[in-house]
Amino acid sequence: MARRYTSDLTWDDVTPKELYLNRRQIMAGAGAMLGAGLIGGGARAQGDLEPNTFEEITTYNNFYEFGTGKDDPARNAHMMTTQPWSIVVDGMVDNPGTYSFEEIVAGMTIEERIYRFRCVEAWSMVIPWNGFELADLLARVGVQEGARYVAFETLVRPEEMPGVRVPVLDWPYREGLRLDEAMHPLTIMATGIYGEPMPNQNGAPIRLVVPWKYGFKSIKSIVRITLTDEEPYASWNAAQPREYGFYSNVNPNVNHPRWSQASERRIGGGLFARRIDTLMFNGYEDEVASLYEGMDLAEFF
Ligand code: MTE
């Protein structure tokens, strides 16, 4: 039975891709004419939740294993071999092992989830992902009592990833969630975009998507999932703990030390588009705020 948990965005909002691309082109033309009238003023309220185009989602990326430029992943990620692919599941689980990608996906209900995606760098998109709930996978591998966190690791293969020759981060890219965050129904393992298999530059064949957190928590091309009782190593947090907290929940009231997080630039908005207001928990406050009850969100940022 397919379930849906799309918050205020539904799959019905997505027009078939071809029509959609057309509409965007038409709108881009109209935007250019109206643009001059739209300059100035502060950020506007969010409201327009139109998904980004496949083109936008697959050509403006962060995947530092392929370079730090926004177009490096689109240019270089084809070098990554994604077949065969396996994921090691270990730590505090009943059924540890090395599972093939096919084994992982086999028992899962693939759903469509249209989520806002907010990068810590203050740009954003709306992305129609395909994937399954991480909770379903965790149920299958059997989380043992005492486990409190889930740790994730990305592939490192220097011969296929030119970016890992540069020590921007301590490779492999690693991330982690508290177990209740990992079990939340909004947290998915994504295997596609717009109904197509996950493009390499977006984290093929399988990546995490946690829509209420800054994008860097949504780790790509996962090869290891570990259940643990200790807060796991997280790459950006380890590199710059003052700038990137372990939680990194989207929060317009807690600025990055070097820039404001109050507003964001929606990719594809055009040259004259005004910034839009960033929403608490990226617009998923009703669903996730209870996870952080009693926590000081400025301290645990
Ligand atoms: N995962 C890995 N392995 N390497 C990365 O560099 N970048 C993160 C995240 N996951 C990154 C990663 C950041 S900063 C963002 S904003 C998102 O991926 C970007 O996802 P997208 O390119 O699909 O939009």
Short mmCIF file of C-alpha atoms and ligand atoms in Angstrom, two decimals:
data_model
loop_
_atom_site.label_atom_id
_atom_site.label_comp_id
_atom_site.label_asym_id
_atom_site.label_seq_id
_atom_site.Cartn_x
_atom_site.Cartn_y
_atom_site.Cartn_z
CA MET A 1 0.00 0.00 0.00
CA ALA A 2 1.57 3.27 -1.08
CA ARG A 3 1.66 5.90 1.59
CA ARG A 4 2.02 9.60 1.13
CA TYR A 5 3.49 12.07 3.53
CA THR A 6 4.13 15.16 1.55
CA SER A 7 3.17 17.86 3.98
CA ASP A 8 1.70 20.75 2.01
CA LEU A 9 3.20 19.60 -1.28
CA THR A 10 1.54 16.86 -3.25
CA TRP A 11 2.49 14.96 -6.35
CA ASP A 12 -0.53 16.52 -8.06
CA ASP A 13 1.34 19.82 -8.02
CA VAL A 14 3.86 18.40 -10.47
CA THR A 15 3.03 18.75 -14.12
CA PRO A 16 4.43 16.09 -16.47
CA LYS A 17 8.06 16.99 -17.06
CA GLU A 18 7.80 18.08 -20.73
CA LEU A 19 4.81 20.36 -20.14
CA TYR A 20 6.50 21.59 -17.08
CA LEU A 21 9.75 22.52 -18.83
CA ASN A 22 7.69 24.41 -21.38
CA ARG A 23 5.81 26.28 -18.74
CA ARG A 24 9.04 27.24 -17.06
CA GLN A 25 10.40 28.63 -20.31
CA ILE A 26 7.25 30.68 -20.80
CA MET A 27 7.42 31.92 -17.24
CA ALA A 28 11.09 32.80 -17.62
CA GLY A 29 10.10 35.07 -20.53
CA ALA A 30 7.36 36.75 -18.56
CA GLY A 31 9.70 37.12 -15.62
CA ALA A 32 12.25 38.94 -17.72
CA MET A 33 9.64 41.51 -18.70
CA LEU A 34 8.29 41.97 -15.20
CA GLY A 35 11.68 41.74 -13.57
CA ALA A 36 12.45 45.43 -13.40
CA GLY A 37 9.28 46.00 -11.41
CA LEU A 38 10.22 43.37 -8.88
CA ILE A 39 13.59 44.70 -7.82
CA GLY A 40 13.89 46.06 -4.32
CA GLY A 41 12.14 45.30 -1.07
CA GLY A 42 12.96 42.55 1.38
CA ALA A 43 12.48 38.83 1.01
CA ARG A 44 9.03 37.75 -0.03
CA ALA A 45 6.96 35.14 1.72
CA GLN A 46 7.18 31.56 0.49
CA GLY A 47 4.10 30.33 -1.25
CA ASP A 48 5.16 29.42 -4.74
CA LEU A 49 6.07 25.76 -4.25
CA GLU A 50 6.58 24.92 -7.86
CA PRO A 51 9.15 22.12 -8.20
CA ASN A 52 12.42 22.92 -9.87
CA THR A 53 13.11 21.49 -13.30
CA PHE A 54 15.06 18.25 -13.75
CA GLU A 55 17.70 20.37 -15.46
CA GLU A 56 18.08 22.69 -12.47
CA ILE A 57 18.16 19.82 -9.97
CA THR A 58 20.87 17.97 -11.90
CA THR A 59 23.19 20.81 -12.92
CA TYR A 60 23.52 22.88 -9.74
CA ASN A 61 24.91 20.51 -7.13
CA ASN A 62 27.13 20.05 -4.12
CA PHE A 63 29.05 16.77 -4.26
CA TYR A 64 32.59 17.67 -3.28
CA GLU A 65 33.94 14.22 -4.15
CA PHE A 66 33.64 15.48 -7.73
CA GLY A 67 34.86 19.03 -7.16
CA THR A 68 33.72 22.10 -5.28
CA GLY A 69 32.17 23.99 -8.22
CA LYS A 70 28.40 23.85 -8.60
CA ASP A 71 28.77 22.36 -12.09
CA ASP A 72 31.61 19.94 -11.23
CA PRO A 73 29.29 17.09 -10.14
CA ALA A 74 27.29 17.26 -13.40
CA ARG A 75 30.57 17.23 -15.32
CA ASN A 76 32.46 14.55 -13.35
CA ALA A 77 30.00 12.25 -11.59
CA HIS A 78 29.54 10.03 -14.66
CA MET A 79 32.93 8.52 -13.68
CA MET A 80 31.38 6.87 -10.63
CA THR A 81 30.43 3.20 -11.10
CA THR A 82 27.14 2.51 -9.35
CA GLN A 83 26.66 -1.11 -10.45
CA PRO A 84 27.20 -3.28 -8.54
CA TRP A 85 26.41 -1.32 -5.36
CA SER A 86 26.23 -2.60 -1.84
CA ILE A 87 25.65 -1.14 1.60
CA VAL A 88 27.23 -2.45 4.78
CA VAL A 89 24.75 -2.37 7.67
CA ASP A 90 26.47 -2.83 11.01
CA GLY A 91 26.65 -1.81 14.65
CA MET A 92 23.68 -2.32 16.95
CA VAL A 93 21.41 -4.27 14.58
CA ASP A 94 19.95 -7.78 14.64
CA ASN A 95 20.73 -8.46 10.98
CA PRO A 96 24.10 -6.95 10.14
CA GLY A 97 25.55 -7.63 6.72
CA THR A 98 26.46 -6.44 3.28
CA TYR A 99 23.27 -5.90 1.29
CA SER A 100 23.17 -5.27 -2.44
CA PHE A 101 21.28 -2.19 -3.62
CA GLU A 102 18.70 -4.54 -5.15
CA GLU A 103 18.22 -6.36 -1.83
CA ILE A 104 17.79 -3.08 0.00
CA VAL A 105 15.16 -1.75 -2.39
CA ALA A 106 13.33 -5.04 -2.99
CA GLY A 107 10.98 -4.96 -0.02
CA MET A 108 10.40 -1.23 0.00
CA THR A 109 7.48 0.93 -1.07
CA ILE A 110 8.86 3.60 -3.37
CA GLU A 111 6.91 6.80 -2.93
CA GLU A 112 6.93 10.25 -4.43
CA ARG A 113 7.88 13.02 -2.02
CA ILE A 114 7.98 16.64 -3.06
CA TYR A 115 10.15 18.41 -0.54
CA ARG A 116 11.70 21.81 -0.08
CA PHE A 117 15.49 21.46 -0.08
CA ARG A 118 17.45 24.21 1.68
CA CYS A 119 21.25 24.33 1.47
CA VAL A 120 23.17 25.90 4.36
CA GLU A 121 24.63 28.26 1.71
CA ALA A 122 21.15 29.87 1.50
CA TRP A 123 19.98 28.62 -1.87
CA SER A 124 17.02 26.29 -2.19
CA MET A 125 14.97 24.17 -4.56
CA VAL A 126 11.78 22.12 -4.51
CA ILE A 127 12.58 18.54 -5.50
CA PRO A 128 10.25 15.65 -6.37
CA TRP A 129 12.14 12.69 -4.91
CA ASN A 130 11.34 9.00 -5.19
CA GLY A 131 12.30 6.87 -2.26
CA PHE A 132 11.29 4.90 0.80
CA GLU A 133 11.16 5.66 4.49
CA LEU A 134 14.42 5.00 6.30
CA ALA A 135 12.27 3.72 9.18
CA ASP A 136 11.18 0.77 7.00
CA LEU A 137 14.78 -0.22 6.34
CA LEU A 138 15.70 0.15 10.02
CA ALA A 139 12.74 -2.05 10.95
CA ARG A 140 14.00 -4.70 8.55
CA VAL A 141 17.55 -4.76 9.87
CA GLY A 142 16.29 -4.71 13.46
CA VAL A 143 17.52 -1.87 15.65
CA GLN A 144 18.81 -3.16 18.97
CA GLU A 145 17.93 -1.69 22.31
CA GLY A 146 20.39 0.98 23.34
CA ALA A 147 21.02 2.27 19.81
CA ARG A 148 20.55 6.04 19.77
CA TYR A 149 22.03 7.26 16.50
CA VAL A 150 22.41 6.26 12.86
CA ALA A 151 25.71 6.96 11.07
CA PHE A 152 26.09 7.10 7.27
CA GLU A 153 29.10 6.96 4.98
CA THR A 154 29.60 7.85 1.30
CA LEU A 155 31.68 5.87 -1.18
CA VAL A 156 35.34 6.89 -1.50
CA ARG A 157 36.96 5.80 -4.76
CA PRO A 158 39.80 8.16 -5.74
CA GLU A 159 40.12 6.77 -9.28
CA GLU A 160 36.48 7.72 -9.95
CA MET A 161 36.23 10.79 -7.73
CA PRO A 162 38.68 13.56 -8.64
CA GLY A 163 37.56 15.69 -5.68
CA VAL A 164 38.81 13.31 -2.99
CA ARG A 165 42.42 14.02 -3.98
CA VAL A 166 41.84 17.41 -2.39
CA PRO A 167 41.55 17.32 1.42
CA VAL A 168 38.55 19.68 1.64
CA LEU A 169 37.01 17.21 4.09
CA ASP A 170 38.35 14.15 5.87
CA TRP A 171 36.96 11.57 3.42
CA PRO A 172 34.78 9.55 3.41
CA TYR A 173 31.92 12.06 3.69
CA ARG A 174 30.05 11.06 6.84
CA GLU A 175 26.79 12.15 8.45
CA GLY A 176 24.54 11.11 11.28
CA LEU A 177 21.06 11.44 12.74
CA ARG A 178 19.57 10.81 16.12
CA LEU A 179 17.53 7.60 15.96
CA ASP A 180 14.18 9.39 16.36
CA GLU A 181 15.09 11.74 13.49
CA ALA A 182 16.06 8.76 11.37
CA MET A 183 12.77 7.02 12.19
CA HIS A 184 10.65 10.08 11.37
CA PRO A 185 8.29 9.45 8.43
CA LEU A 186 9.64 12.51 6.56
CA THR A 187 13.15 10.98 6.47
CA ILE A 188 13.68 9.03 3.28
CA MET A 189 16.29 7.09 1.39
CA ALA A 190 15.92 8.52 -2.10
CA THR A 191 16.54 6.42 -5.20
CA GLY A 192 15.25 8.78 -7.89
CA ILE A 193 14.07 12.19 -9.01
CA TYR A 194 11.08 12.86 -11.27
CA GLY A 195 10.55 9.11 -11.57
CA GLU A 196 14.02 8.52 -13.02
CA PRO A 197 16.85 6.65 -11.29
CA MET A 198 18.95 8.93 -9.08
CA PRO A 199 21.41 10.82 -11.30
CA ASN A 200 25.04 10.28 -10.22
CA GLN A 201 25.51 13.97 -9.38
CA ASN A 202 22.56 13.81 -6.97
CA GLY A 203 23.93 10.79 -5.10
CA ALA A 204 23.27 7.61 -7.08
CA PRO A 205 22.11 5.04 -6.49
CA ILE A 206 20.80 5.88 -3.01
CA ARG A 207 21.05 8.88 -0.69
CA LEU A 208 19.49 10.27 2.43
CA VAL A 209 16.95 13.14 2.32
CA VAL A 210 16.05 14.92 5.57
CA PRO A 211 13.93 17.87 4.41
CA TRP A 212 13.87 19.92 7.62
CA LYS A 213 17.68 20.02 7.89
CA TYR A 214 20.29 21.88 5.87
CA GLY A 215 21.19 19.99 2.72
CA PHE A 216 24.59 18.78 3.89
CA LYS A 217 22.89 16.34 6.28
CA SER A 218 21.39 14.61 3.21
CA ILE A 219 24.42 12.45 2.46
CA LYS A 220 24.85 10.99 -1.03
CA SER A 221 25.88 7.65 -2.53
CA ILE A 222 25.68 5.74 0.76
CA VAL A 223 27.81 2.60 1.29
CA ARG A 224 27.51 2.16 5.04
CA ILE A 225 24.82 2.54 7.70
CA THR A 226 25.82 2.00 11.33
CA LEU A 227 23.59 1.94 14.41
CA THR A 228 25.40 3.29 17.44
CA ASP A 229 24.90 4.62 20.96
CA GLU A 230 27.24 7.59 20.45
CA GLU A 231 26.79 10.78 18.45
CA PRO A 232 28.48 9.90 15.16
CA TYR A 233 31.22 11.79 13.36
CA ALA A 234 29.71 14.22 10.87
CA SER A 235 32.04 15.69 8.24
CA TRP A 236 31.03 19.36 8.20
CA ASN A 237 30.48 19.45 11.92
CA ALA A 238 33.95 18.01 12.47
CA ALA A 239 35.53 20.44 9.97
CA GLN A 240 33.89 23.61 11.38
CA PRO A 241 31.92 22.90 14.56
CA ARG A 242 31.08 26.59 15.13
CA GLU A 243 29.58 26.91 11.65
CA TYR A 244 27.86 23.55 11.16
CA GLY A 245 26.09 22.00 14.10
CA PHE A 246 25.37 18.30 14.41
CA TYR A 247 21.62 19.01 14.24
CA SER A 248 21.64 21.68 11.51
CA ASN A 249 17.89 22.07 11.49
CA VAL A 250 16.83 24.84 9.11
CA ASN A 251 16.28 27.85 11.36
CA PRO A 252 15.81 31.42 10.09
CA ASN A 253 16.56 32.76 13.60
CA VAL A 254 20.01 31.21 13.95
CA ASN A 255 22.45 32.74 11.49
CA HIS A 256 25.55 31.12 10.12
CA PRO A 257 28.52 33.04 11.61
CA ARG A 258 29.29 34.42 8.14
CA TRP A 259 25.82 35.00 6.64
CA SER A 260 22.13 35.34 7.45
CA GLN A 261 19.85 32.31 7.33
CA ALA A 262 16.66 34.43 7.40
CA SER A 263 16.10 34.21 3.67
CA GLU A 264 17.10 32.13 0.69
CA ARG A 265 17.53 32.25 -3.08
CA ARG A 266 15.28 29.80 -4.90
CA ILE A 267 17.25 28.34 -7.81
CA GLY A 268 15.54 29.03 -11.14
CA GLY A 269 13.87 32.18 -9.90
CA GLY A 270 15.60 34.26 -12.51
CA LEU A 271 17.95 37.19 -12.37
CA PHE A 272 15.50 39.61 -10.76
CA ALA A 273 13.82 37.24 -8.33
CA ARG A 274 13.64 38.47 -4.78
CA ARG A 275 14.86 36.25 -1.99
CA ILE A 276 12.20 34.33 -0.11
CA ASP A 277 11.78 33.97 3.64
CA THR A 278 13.32 30.84 5.11
CA LEU A 279 10.80 28.83 7.11
CA MET A 280 11.36 27.31 10.54
CA PHE A 281 12.38 23.67 10.07
CA ASN A 282 12.15 24.47 6.35
CA GLY A 283 8.37 24.47 6.53
CA TYR A 284 8.06 21.15 8.39
CA GLU A 285 7.65 22.61 11.87
CA ASP A 286 4.27 20.98 12.53
CA GLU A 287 5.73 17.57 11.76
CA VAL A 288 9.11 17.75 13.50
CA ALA A 289 9.17 20.46 16.20
CA SER A 290 8.20 17.90 18.87
CA LEU A 291 11.49 16.06 18.28
CA TYR A 292 13.31 19.03 19.80
CA GLU A 293 11.01 19.92 22.67
CA GLY A 294 12.96 21.32 25.58
CA MET A 295 16.14 21.81 23.52
CA ASP A 296 17.66 25.25 23.07
CA LEU A 297 17.78 25.46 19.28
CA ALA A 298 20.48 28.12 19.36
CA GLU A 299 22.72 25.93 21.50
CA PHE A 300 21.95 22.67 19.68
CA PHE A 301 22.05 24.24 16.22
N1 MTE B 1 27.06 14.11 0.16
C1 MTE B 1 28.33 13.84 -0.20
N2 MTE B 1 28.76 12.58 -0.15
N3 MTE B 1 29.19 14.81 -0.60
C2 MTE B 1 28.81 16.13 -0.64
O1 MTE B 1 29.64 17.00 -0.98
N4 MTE B 1 27.00 17.75 -0.24
C3 MTE B 1 25.87 18.04 0.62
C4 MTE B 1 24.76 17.01 0.44
N5 MTE B 1 25.30 15.66 0.45
C5 MTE B 1 27.47 16.45 -0.27
C6 MTE B 1 26.60 15.40 0.10
C7 MTE B 1 25.33 19.37 0.42
S1 MTE B 1 26.25 20.67 1.03
C8 MTE B 1 24.13 19.59 -0.20
S2 MTE B 1 23.44 21.15 -0.25
C9 MTE B 1 23.41 18.49 -0.86
O2 MTE B 1 24.11 17.26 -0.79
C10 MTE B 1 23.19 18.85 -2.32
O3 MTE B 1 22.36 17.92 -2.93
P1 MTE B 1 21.97 18.09 -4.46
O4 MTE B 1 23.25 18.31 -5.22
O5 MTE B 1 21.26 16.84 -4.85
O6 MTE B 1 21.09 19.31 -4.53
#
